[in-house]
């Protein structure tokens, strides 16, 4: 069993697949803390968790125009200033279950929990690239490719890439993280070193990082080239051409209700609705609208916590709204977020349906009954 060496996990996680391990925190817990506790942070593994010896671990950095370097963990910690970023990671498949209700899609049936937030600490990718002799700017198209130490049955590693400009941009704050919420990275989240690309789909934040390669082409990995792309609702598995769509990088604006849960019976009186909202590319959430009547009337939710630096809103906003509700009512609670570029979420799922069930960011709707 290639998964026999996987680490133990928190029993409270909602498991979508055991081997490889994929799990999300219960929504009620997700919405309770701005920083998701490490043991509850959603886990998205495509392959068995590799056993990495931190003593002999080396990160290789290479590619045309640089000098190949190999760095130990001690060197990564001592040679580069430690930088910290609070960033939300969201899987492209978050909320896929809602898409499958329109028409079946291929992929794990994530509810609203394939998203979590942590304070990450590590070396800036930019500093490591400059150390390896790469410049601040490059003519033409270049990418920075990441390879994990997790491999499939044929020996191929997990891999992904981001554009070179993002990798070397000081403002983009891409990290080679060895810390998560002040602790060393847990094994499920990439021990001993992972990439964290703030504002970008989780798939590019490669865990168990073994190699960084500057390249004129995107990562050759299946997950860069033939997965994690968006398509029209008219495209099916017979007609799909994965070369025709760009790989997902920055994600669209998103929000969801974490409390109450669908089907709940809530007491009459004051109802508190809670949730999260986030947008890709560092675009801050400027407003969340909530409806209790399926979208006929709206109120504005209170955004909790500190306002982020505009353009560098890497973390989600938690929000809540309190409203009176009458006994016997059937409520359809709806939320929708607006980001700093005034991007909004689509009102329904069908027009954004796609065969892989990615980019599922329609208004989130939760039906509840009010009791006496
Ligand atoms: N990196 C490696 N090496 N292997 C993986 O399977 N999964 C990716 C990304 N990095 C993955 C990986 C995907 S699709 C996501 S959404 C995030 O890791 C999830 O990170 P997490 O498990 O720490 O939440
Ligand atoms: Mo993902």
CSV table of C-alpha atoms and ligand atoms in Angstrom, one decimal:
chain,number,residue,atom,x,y,z
A,1,UNK,CA,0.0,0.0,0.0
A,2,UNK,CA,1.7,3.2,-1.2
A,3,UNK,CA,-0.3,5.2,1.3
A,4,UNK,CA,0.7,3.1,4.4
A,5,UNK,CA,3.2,5.9,5.4
A,6,UNK,CA,0.6,8.7,5.3
A,7,UNK,CA,0.4,10.7,8.6
A,8,UNK,CA,-2.5,10.4,11.2
A,9,UNK,CA,-5.3,13.0,10.7
A,10,UNK,CA,-7.8,14.9,12.8
A,11,UNK,CA,-11.0,12.8,13.2
A,12,UNK,CA,-13.2,15.9,12.8
A,13,UNK,CA,-12.3,16.3,9.1
A,14,UNK,CA,-14.9,15.5,6.4
A,15,UNK,CA,-13.1,13.0,4.2
A,16,UNK,CA,-13.7,13.1,0.5
A,17,UNK,CA,-11.2,10.4,-0.4
A,18,UNK,CA,-8.9,8.4,1.9
A,19,UNK,CA,-6.2,7.3,-0.6
A,20,UNK,CA,-5.0,9.8,-1.7
A,21,UNK,CA,-6.2,11.8,1.4
A,22,UNK,CA,-8.6,14.6,0.6
A,23,UNK,CA,-10.6,16.2,3.4
A,24,UNK,CA,-12.2,19.5,4.4
A,25,UNK,CA,-13.0,21.0,7.8
A,26,UNK,CA,-16.7,21.1,8.8
A,27,UNK,CA,-18.1,24.5,7.6
A,28,UNK,CA,-19.1,25.6,11.1
A,29,UNK,CA,-15.5,25.3,12.3
A,30,UNK,CA,-14.1,26.8,9.2
A,31,UNK,CA,-16.1,30.0,9.7
A,32,UNK,CA,-15.1,30.3,13.4
A,33,UNK,CA,-11.4,31.2,13.0
A,34,UNK,CA,-9.6,33.7,10.8
A,35,UNK,CA,-6.5,31.4,10.8
A,36,UNK,CA,-7.5,27.8,10.3
A,37,UNK,CA,-5.9,25.5,12.8
A,38,UNK,CA,-3.2,23.3,11.1
A,39,UNK,CA,-5.0,20.1,11.9
A,40,UNK,CA,-8.2,21.3,10.4
A,41,UNK,CA,-6.7,23.0,7.3
A,42,UNK,CA,-8.2,21.3,4.2
A,43,UNK,CA,-5.9,18.7,2.6
A,44,UNK,CA,-5.7,18.1,-1.1
A,45,UNK,CA,-3.3,15.3,-2.0
A,46,UNK,CA,-3.1,13.7,-5.4
A,47,UNK,CA,-0.5,11.1,-4.3
A,48,UNK,CA,0.9,9.4,-1.2
A,49,UNK,CA,2.6,11.7,1.3
A,50,UNK,CA,6.4,11.4,0.8
A,51,UNK,CA,8.6,10.7,3.8
A,52,UNK,CA,11.3,13.4,3.7
A,53,UNK,CA,14.3,13.3,5.9
A,54,UNK,CA,14.9,17.0,6.9
A,55,UNK,CA,18.5,16.3,7.6
A,56,UNK,CA,19.5,15.2,4.1
A,57,UNK,CA,16.8,17.3,2.3
A,58,UNK,CA,18.0,19.6,-0.5
A,59,UNK,CA,16.1,22.0,-2.7
A,60,UNK,CA,17.5,22.2,-6.3
A,61,UNK,CA,17.1,25.5,-8.2
A,62,UNK,CA,18.1,25.5,-11.8
A,63,UNK,CA,17.4,26.7,-15.4
A,64,UNK,CA,19.0,28.6,-18.3
A,65,UNK,CA,20.5,32.0,-17.2
A,66,UNK,CA,21.1,30.9,-13.6
A,67,UNK,CA,23.7,28.9,-11.8
A,68,UNK,CA,22.3,25.6,-10.4
A,69,UNK,CA,22.2,25.6,-6.6
A,70,UNK,CA,21.2,23.1,-4.1
A,71,UNK,CA,20.1,24.3,-0.6
A,72,UNK,CA,19.6,22.5,2.7
A,73,UNK,CA,16.9,23.4,5.1
A,74,UNK,CA,19.4,25.1,7.4
A,75,UNK,CA,20.6,27.2,4.4
A,76,UNK,CA,17.1,28.2,3.4
A,77,UNK,CA,16.5,29.3,7.0
A,78,UNK,CA,19.8,31.1,7.6
A,79,UNK,CA,20.7,32.6,4.2
A,80,UNK,CA,17.4,34.3,3.4
A,81,UNK,CA,15.4,36.6,5.6
A,82,UNK,CA,12.2,34.9,7.0
A,83,UNK,CA,9.2,36.5,5.5
A,84,UNK,CA,5.6,36.0,6.8
A,85,UNK,CA,2.4,36.2,4.8
A,86,UNK,CA,-1.2,35.5,5.9
A,87,UNK,CA,-2.7,33.8,2.9
A,88,UNK,CA,-5.8,31.8,2.0
A,89,UNK,CA,-5.4,28.7,-0.2
A,90,UNK,CA,-8.4,27.6,-2.2
A,91,UNK,CA,-8.6,24.5,-4.4
A,92,UNK,CA,-10.0,25.0,-7.9
A,93,UNK,CA,-12.6,22.4,-7.0
A,94,UNK,CA,-14.0,24.1,-4.0
A,95,UNK,CA,-17.8,23.9,-4.1
A,96,UNK,CA,-17.7,21.3,-6.8
A,97,UNK,CA,-20.6,19.4,-5.2
A,98,UNK,CA,-23.0,22.3,-6.2
A,99,UNK,CA,-21.8,22.0,-9.8
A,100,UNK,CA,-22.5,18.2,-9.9
A,101,UNK,CA,-26.1,19.0,-9.0
A,102,UNK,CA,-26.6,20.7,-12.3
A,103,UNK,CA,-24.9,17.9,-14.3
A,104,UNK,CA,-22.3,15.4,-13.2
A,105,UNK,CA,-18.6,16.5,-13.3
A,106,UNK,CA,-15.3,14.7,-12.8
A,107,UNK,CA,-13.6,15.3,-9.5
A,108,UNK,CA,-13.9,15.2,-5.7
A,109,UNK,CA,-17.2,16.3,-4.3
A,110,UNK,CA,-16.0,19.2,-2.3
A,111,UNK,CA,-18.5,21.2,-0.3
A,112,UNK,CA,-17.5,24.7,0.7
A,113,UNK,CA,-14.5,23.7,2.8
A,114,UNK,CA,-11.7,23.3,0.2
A,115,UNK,CA,-10.4,26.7,1.4
A,116,UNK,CA,-8.4,27.6,4.5
A,117,UNK,CA,-6.2,30.4,5.8
A,118,UNK,CA,-2.8,30.3,7.5
A,119,UNK,CA,0.1,32.5,8.4
A,120,UNK,CA,3.0,31.1,6.4
A,121,UNK,CA,6.6,31.7,7.1
A,122,UNK,CA,9.6,31.0,4.9
A,123,UNK,CA,12.1,32.4,2.4
A,124,UNK,CA,10.9,34.6,-0.5
A,125,UNK,CA,11.0,32.6,-3.7
A,126,UNK,CA,12.3,35.9,-5.2
A,127,UNK,CA,15.3,35.9,-2.9
A,128,UNK,CA,16.2,32.3,-3.7
A,129,UNK,CA,15.9,33.0,-7.5
A,130,UNK,CA,18.1,36.1,-7.3
A,131,UNK,CA,20.6,34.1,-5.1
A,132,UNK,CA,20.7,31.5,-7.9
A,133,UNK,CA,21.7,34.2,-10.4
A,134,UNK,CA,18.3,34.8,-12.1
A,135,UNK,CA,17.5,38.4,-12.9
A,136,UNK,CA,14.5,40.6,-11.9
A,137,UNK,CA,13.2,40.7,-15.4
A,138,UNK,CA,13.2,38.5,-18.5
A,139,UNK,CA,12.4,39.1,-22.1
A,140,UNK,CA,9.6,37.0,-23.5
A,141,UNK,CA,7.7,34.2,-21.9
A,142,UNK,CA,9.2,32.4,-18.9
A,143,UNK,CA,7.8,30.3,-16.1
A,144,UNK,CA,9.0,29.0,-12.8
A,145,UNK,CA,8.2,25.3,-12.5
A,146,UNK,CA,7.9,23.5,-9.2
A,147,UNK,CA,8.3,19.7,-8.6
A,148,UNK,CA,7.0,17.9,-5.6
A,149,UNK,CA,8.8,14.8,-4.0
A,150,UNK,CA,5.5,12.9,-4.2
A,151,UNK,CA,5.4,10.6,-7.3
A,152,UNK,CA,2.8,8.5,-9.1
A,153,UNK,CA,3.1,4.8,-9.8
A,154,UNK,CA,5.2,5.6,-12.9
A,155,UNK,CA,7.6,7.8,-11.0
A,156,UNK,CA,6.2,11.2,-12.2
A,157,UNK,CA,6.1,13.9,-9.6
A,158,UNK,CA,3.3,16.4,-8.8
A,159,UNK,CA,4.2,19.6,-10.6
A,160,UNK,CA,2.9,23.1,-11.4
A,161,UNK,CA,4.2,26.5,-12.6
A,162,UNK,CA,3.6,30.2,-12.3
A,163,UNK,CA,4.7,33.0,-14.6
A,164,UNK,CA,8.3,34.3,-14.0
A,165,UNK,CA,7.1,37.8,-13.3
A,166,UNK,CA,5.0,36.7,-10.3
A,167,UNK,CA,7.8,34.5,-9.0
A,168,UNK,CA,10.3,37.4,-8.8
A,169,UNK,CA,7.8,40.2,-7.9
A,170,UNK,CA,8.4,41.6,-4.4
A,171,UNK,CA,4.7,42.6,-4.3
A,172,UNK,CA,3.5,39.1,-5.1
A,173,UNK,CA,5.1,37.7,-1.9
A,174,UNK,CA,5.6,34.1,-3.2
A,175,UNK,CA,7.0,32.0,-0.4
A,176,UNK,CA,9.0,28.9,0.0
A,177,UNK,CA,7.3,28.1,3.3
A,178,UNK,CA,8.7,26.0,6.2
A,179,UNK,CA,6.3,27.3,8.8
A,180,UNK,CA,2.5,27.3,9.0
A,181,UNK,CA,0.8,29.2,11.9
A,182,UNK,CA,4.1,29.3,13.8
A,183,UNK,CA,4.8,25.6,13.6
A,184,UNK,CA,6.9,23.5,11.3
A,185,UNK,CA,4.9,22.5,8.2
A,186,UNK,CA,2.7,19.4,9.0
A,187,UNK,CA,3.4,16.4,6.7
A,188,UNK,CA,0.1,16.7,4.9
A,189,UNK,CA,0.8,20.3,4.0
A,190,UNK,CA,4.2,19.8,2.5
A,191,UNK,CA,6.9,19.1,5.2
A,192,UNK,CA,9.6,20.3,5.1
A,193,UNK,CA,9.1,22.9,2.4
A,194,UNK,CA,6.3,24.1,0.1
A,195,UNK,CA,5.5,26.9,-2.2
A,196,UNK,CA,2.8,29.4,-1.2
A,197,UNK,CA,1.5,31.5,-4.1
A,198,UNK,CA,-0.8,34.1,-2.5
A,199,UNK,CA,-3.9,35.0,-4.6
A,200,UNK,CA,-3.5,32.0,-6.9
A,201,UNK,CA,-5.3,28.6,-7.1
A,202,UNK,CA,-4.0,26.1,-4.6
A,203,UNK,CA,-2.7,23.7,-7.2
A,204,UNK,CA,0.3,26.0,-7.9
A,205,UNK,CA,1.4,26.0,-4.2
A,206,UNK,CA,3.4,22.8,-4.6
A,207,UNK,CA,4.0,20.8,-1.4
A,208,UNK,CA,7.1,18.7,-0.5
A,209,UNK,CA,9.1,20.9,-2.9
A,210,UNK,CA,12.1,19.2,-4.5
A,211,UNK,CA,13.0,21.3,-7.5
A,212,UNK,CA,12.5,24.8,-8.8
A,213,UNK,CA,13.2,25.2,-12.5
A,214,UNK,CA,13.1,28.4,-14.6
A,215,UNK,CA,11.8,27.4,-18.1
A,216,UNK,CA,10.5,29.0,-21.3
A,217,UNK,CA,7.5,26.6,-21.0
A,218,UNK,CA,4.9,25.9,-18.4
A,219,UNK,CA,5.4,22.9,-16.2
A,220,UNK,CA,4.9,19.7,-18.3
A,221,UNK,CA,2.9,18.2,-15.4
A,222,UNK,CA,-0.6,16.8,-16.1
A,223,UNK,CA,-2.0,19.2,-13.5
A,224,UNK,CA,-0.6,22.2,-15.3
A,225,UNK,CA,-1.4,21.2,-18.8
A,226,UNK,CA,-4.4,18.8,-18.8
A,227,UNK,CA,-6.3,19.8,-15.6
A,228,UNK,CA,-7.2,22.9,-13.6
A,229,UNK,CA,-8.6,24.8,-16.6
A,230,UNK,CA,-12.0,26.3,-17.2
A,231,UNK,CA,-14.2,25.6,-20.2
A,232,UNK,CA,-17.6,26.5,-21.6
A,233,UNK,CA,-20.7,24.6,-20.4
A,234,UNK,CA,-20.9,23.2,-24.0
A,235,UNK,CA,-17.6,21.4,-23.8
A,236,UNK,CA,-17.7,17.7,-22.9
A,237,UNK,CA,-15.1,14.9,-22.6
A,238,UNK,CA,-15.4,14.1,-26.3
A,239,UNK,CA,-14.7,17.6,-27.4
A,240,UNK,CA,-12.4,19.1,-24.8
A,241,UNK,CA,-9.1,20.5,-25.9
A,242,UNK,CA,-6.9,21.2,-22.9
A,243,UNK,CA,-4.4,23.2,-25.1
A,244,UNK,CA,-7.2,25.7,-25.8
A,245,UNK,CA,-7.6,27.2,-22.3
A,246,UNK,CA,-5.1,28.8,-20.1
A,247,UNK,CA,-4.1,27.2,-16.8
A,248,UNK,CA,-6.0,28.7,-13.8
A,249,UNK,CA,-3.8,31.1,-11.9
A,250,UNK,CA,-5.6,33.9,-10.1
A,251,UNK,CA,-9.1,32.8,-8.9
A,252,UNK,CA,-12.4,34.7,-9.2
A,253,UNK,CA,-14.3,36.3,-6.3
A,254,UNK,CA,-15.8,33.8,-3.9
A,255,UNK,CA,-18.0,33.6,-0.8
A,256,UNK,CA,-20.0,31.1,1.1
A,257,UNK,CA,-22.2,30.7,4.2
A,258,UNK,CA,-20.6,28.7,7.0
A,259,UNK,CA,-23.5,29.0,9.4
A,260,UNK,CA,-26.3,28.0,9.4
A,261,UNK,CA,-25.9,24.8,7.4
A,262,UNK,CA,-28.4,23.6,4.7
A,263,UNK,CA,-31.5,22.0,6.1
A,264,UNK,CA,-30.9,23.4,9.6
A,265,UNK,CA,-33.8,24.3,11.9
A,266,UNK,CA,-33.1,27.6,13.5
A,267,UNK,CA,-35.0,29.2,16.4
A,268,UNK,CA,-37.2,32.2,15.8
A,269,UNK,CA,-35.8,35.6,16.9
A,270,UNK,CA,-32.4,36.9,15.9
A,271,UNK,CA,-30.6,34.8,13.3
A,272,UNK,CA,-26.8,35.2,12.9
A,273,UNK,CA,-25.5,34.2,9.4
A,274,UNK,CA,-21.7,33.8,9.1
A,275,UNK,CA,-19.4,33.1,6.2
A,276,UNK,CA,-16.2,33.7,4.4
A,277,UNK,CA,-15.3,35.8,1.3
A,278,UNK,CA,-12.1,36.0,-0.8
A,279,UNK,CA,-10.9,37.0,-4.2
A,280,UNK,CA,-7.8,36.0,-6.2
A,281,UNK,CA,-4.9,38.2,-7.2
A,282,UNK,CA,-4.8,40.1,-3.9
A,283,UNK,CA,-8.1,41.9,-4.7
A,284,UNK,CA,-9.7,42.8,-1.4
A,285,UNK,CA,-13.3,41.9,-0.6
A,286,UNK,CA,-15.1,45.3,-0.3
A,287,UNK,CA,-18.6,44.1,0.5
A,288,UNK,CA,-20.7,41.0,1.1
A,289,UNK,CA,-24.4,41.1,0.5
A,290,UNK,CA,-26.8,38.7,2.2
A,291,UNK,CA,-30.4,37.9,1.5
A,292,UNK,CA,-32.8,35.8,3.6
A,293,UNK,CA,-35.4,35.6,0.8
A,294,UNK,CA,-33.6,34.0,-2.1
A,295,UNK,CA,-32.2,37.3,-3.4
A,296,UNK,CA,-35.3,39.5,-3.4
A,297,UNK,CA,-34.1,41.8,-0.7
A,298,UNK,CA,-30.5,42.3,0.6
A,299,UNK,CA,-28.6,43.6,3.6
A,300,UNK,CA,-24.9,44.3,3.9
A,301,UNK,CA,-22.8,42.0,6.1
A,302,UNK,CA,-20.3,43.2,8.6
A,303,UNK,CA,-16.7,42.3,7.6
A,304,UNK,CA,-14.7,41.1,10.6
A,305,UNK,CA,-11.0,41.8,11.3
A,306,UNK,CA,-8.6,44.3,9.9
A,307,UNK,CA,-8.9,45.8,6.4
A,308,UNK,CA,-6.0,44.5,4.2
A,309,UNK,CA,-3.6,46.5,2.2
A,310,UNK,CA,-5.4,47.1,-1.1
A,311,UNK,CA,-4.0,44.9,-3.8
A,312,UNK,CA,-2.4,42.6,-1.3
A,313,UNK,CA,-5.5,41.0,0.3
A,314,UNK,CA,-4.2,37.5,0.3
A,315,UNK,CA,-6.4,36.3,3.1
A,316,UNK,CA,-10.1,35.9,3.2
A,317,UNK,CA,-12.6,38.1,5.1
A,318,UNK,CA,-14.9,36.5,7.6
A,319,UNK,CA,-18.3,38.2,7.8
A,320,UNK,CA,-21.6,38.0,9.7
A,321,UNK,CA,-25.0,39.5,9.7
A,322,UNK,CA,-27.8,39.3,12.3
A,323,UNK,CA,-31.5,39.7,11.3
A,324,UNK,CA,-34.9,38.9,12.9
A,325,UNK,CA,-36.6,35.8,11.6
A,326,UNK,CA,-40.2,34.7,12.2
A,327,UNK,CA,-41.4,31.3,13.4
A,328,UNK,CA,-42.5,29.0,10.7
A,329,UNK,CA,-40.6,30.8,7.9
A,330,UNK,CA,-38.7,28.9,5.2
A,331,UNK,CA,-35.6,30.9,4.4
A,332,UNK,CA,-33.3,30.8,1.4
A,333,UNK,CA,-30.2,32.5,2.7
A,334,UNK,CA,-27.9,33.8,-0.1
A,335,UNK,CA,-24.5,35.5,0.0
A,336,UNK,CA,-22.5,37.2,-2.7
A,337,UNK,CA,-19.2,39.1,-2.4
A,338,UNK,CA,-17.8,42.1,-4.3
A,339,UNK,CA,-14.0,42.6,-4.7
A,340,UNK,CA,-12.0,45.8,-5.2
A,341,UNK,CA,-12.3,45.6,-8.9
A,342,UNK,CA,-16.1,45.4,-8.5
A,343,UNK,CA,-16.0,41.8,-9.7
A,344,UNK,CA,-19.2,40.0,-8.5
A,345,UNK,CA,-20.2,36.3,-8.3
A,346,UNK,CA,-22.6,34.8,-10.9
A,347,UNK,CA,-26.1,34.3,-9.5
A,348,UNK,CA,-26.4,30.7,-10.6
A,349,UNK,CA,-24.3,27.6,-11.3
A,350,UNK,CA,-25.6,26.4,-14.7
A,351,UNK,CA,-24.0,29.1,-16.9
A,352,UNK,CA,-20.6,28.5,-15.3
A,353,UNK,CA,-20.9,24.7,-15.3
A,354,UNK,CA,-17.7,23.0,-16.7
A,355,UNK,CA,-16.8,19.4,-17.1
A,356,UNK,CA,-14.1,19.4,-14.4
A,357,UNK,CA,-16.3,21.3,-11.9
A,358,UNK,CA,-13.7,24.0,-11.2
A,359,UNK,CA,-14.2,27.8,-10.6
A,360,UNK,CA,-17.6,27.1,-8.8
A,361,UNK,CA,-18.3,30.6,-7.4
A,362,UNK,CA,-22.0,31.2,-7.9
A,363,UNK,CA,-24.1,32.9,-5.1
A,364,UNK,CA,-24.1,30.5,-2.2
A,365,UNK,CA,-27.6,29.4,-1.2
A,366,UNK,CA,-28.7,27.7,2.1
A,367,UNK,CA,-32.2,26.8,2.9
A,368,UNK,CA,-33.3,26.6,6.5
A,369,UNK,CA,-36.6,26.4,8.5
A,370,UNK,CA,-37.4,28.7,11.4
A,371,UNK,CA,-38.9,26.9,14.4
A,372,UNK,CA,-41.0,28.3,17.2
B,1,LIG,N1,1.7,19.7,-4.1
B,1,LIG,C1,2.1,18.4,-4.3
B,1,LIG,N2,3.4,18.1,-4.2
B,1,LIG,N3,1.2,17.4,-4.4
B,1,LIG,C2,-0.2,17.7,-4.5
B,1,LIG,O1,-1.0,16.8,-4.6
B,1,LIG,N4,-1.9,19.4,-4.4
B,1,LIG,C3,-2.2,20.8,-4.8
B,1,LIG,C4,-1.3,21.8,-4.0
B,1,LIG,N5,0.1,21.3,-4.0
B,1,LIG,C5,-0.6,19.0,-4.3
B,1,LIG,C6,0.4,20.0,-4.1
B,1,LIG,C7,-3.5,21.3,-4.7
B,1,LIG,S1,-4.6,20.9,-6.0
B,1,LIG,C8,-4.0,22.1,-3.7
B,1,LIG,S2,-5.5,22.7,-3.7
B,1,LIG,C9,-3.1,22.5,-2.6
B,1,LIG,O2,-1.8,21.8,-2.7
B,1,LIG,C10,-3.7,22.1,-1.3
B,1,LIG,O3,-2.8,22.4,-0.2
B,1,LIG,P1,-3.2,21.8,1.2
B,1,LIG,O4,-3.3,20.3,1.1
B,1,LIG,O5,-2.0,22.2,2.1
B,1,LIG,O6,-4.5,22.5,1.6
B,2,LIG,MO1,-6.6,21.8,-5.7
